[in-house]
Amino acid sequence: EIPKRDWSSDVCSSDIKKKFQFESSSEKGMFYTVRVNGTKITCDCPGVWRAKERGVCKHIRQVKQELGLQKA
């Protein structure tokens, strides 16, 4: 199930910037933000540091999948 998210995007020069928000599964009302800036993708959730692949949390994986950068 894909969590409800709010995203916005704007074009600045040749870089495309996007922002995705995911509600925390453990703390309702708390949101984490995934930012896409060119090829750099970051998330401000604590899971980023606990992930098997350091720096790639479930939110980043989901955004990559939705953008076609990662297979399902």
Coordinates of C-alpha atoms in Angstrom, one line a residue:
E1 CA 0.0 0.0 0.0
I2 CA 1.4 3.4 -1.0
P3 CA 1.0 5.9 1.9
K4 CA -0.7 9.2 1.2
R5 CA 1.8 11.8 0.3
D6 CA 2.0 15.4 -0.7
W7 CA 4.5 16.3 -3.4
S8 CA 5.4 19.4 -5.3
S9 CA 7.9 20.0 -8.0
D10 CA 9.4 23.0 -9.8
V11 CA 12.0 23.4 -12.6
C12 CA 15.1 25.4 -11.8
S13 CA 17.6 25.7 -14.7
S14 CA 18.1 22.1 -16.0
D15 CA 17.7 20.5 -12.6
I16 CA 14.3 19.0 -11.6
K17 CA 13.5 19.3 -7.9
K18 CA 10.8 17.3 -6.3
K19 CA 9.6 16.8 -2.8
F20 CA 7.6 13.8 -1.4
Q21 CA 6.1 13.5 2.0
F22 CA 5.4 10.3 3.8
E23 CA 3.5 9.9 7.1
S24 CA 5.3 8.0 9.8
S25 CA 4.0 4.5 10.4
S26 CA 4.8 4.7 14.1
E27 CA 3.9 8.4 14.9
K28 CA 0.6 9.5 13.3
G29 CA 0.8 13.2 12.3
M30 CA 4.6 13.1 11.8
F31 CA 5.8 13.4 8.2
Y32 CA 9.2 12.6 6.6
T33 CA 10.4 14.4 3.5
V34 CA 12.2 12.8 0.5
R35 CA 13.9 15.4 -1.7
V36 CA 15.0 14.7 -5.3
N37 CA 17.5 17.2 -6.6
G38 CA 18.9 16.0 -10.0
T39 CA 20.5 12.6 -9.2
K40 CA 20.7 13.2 -5.4
I41 CA 17.8 11.7 -3.3
T42 CA 17.7 12.3 0.4
C43 CA 15.2 11.6 3.2
D44 CA 15.0 13.1 6.7
C45 CA 13.6 9.9 8.4
P46 CA 15.6 8.0 11.1
G47 CA 15.4 4.8 9.0
V48 CA 17.9 6.2 6.5
W49 CA 20.7 5.3 9.0
R50 CA 19.2 1.9 9.9
A51 CA 18.7 0.8 6.3
K52 CA 20.7 -2.3 5.0
E53 CA 21.9 -0.1 2.2
R54 CA 23.2 2.9 4.1
G55 CA 21.4 6.1 3.2
V56 CA 18.5 4.3 1.3
C57 CA 15.4 4.0 3.4
K58 CA 12.0 2.6 2.4
H59 CA 10.8 6.1 1.4
I60 CA 13.7 6.6 -1.0
R61 CA 13.2 3.1 -2.5
Q62 CA 9.5 3.9 -3.0
V63 CA 10.3 7.3 -4.7
K64 CA 12.9 5.7 -6.9
Q65 CA 10.4 3.0 -7.9
E66 CA 7.7 5.6 -8.7
L67 CA 10.2 7.7 -10.7
G68 CA 11.2 4.5 -12.6
L69 CA 14.8 4.5 -11.2
Q70 CA 14.4 1.2 -9.4
K71 CA 12.5 -2.0 -10.3
A72 CA 9.6 -3.2 -8.1

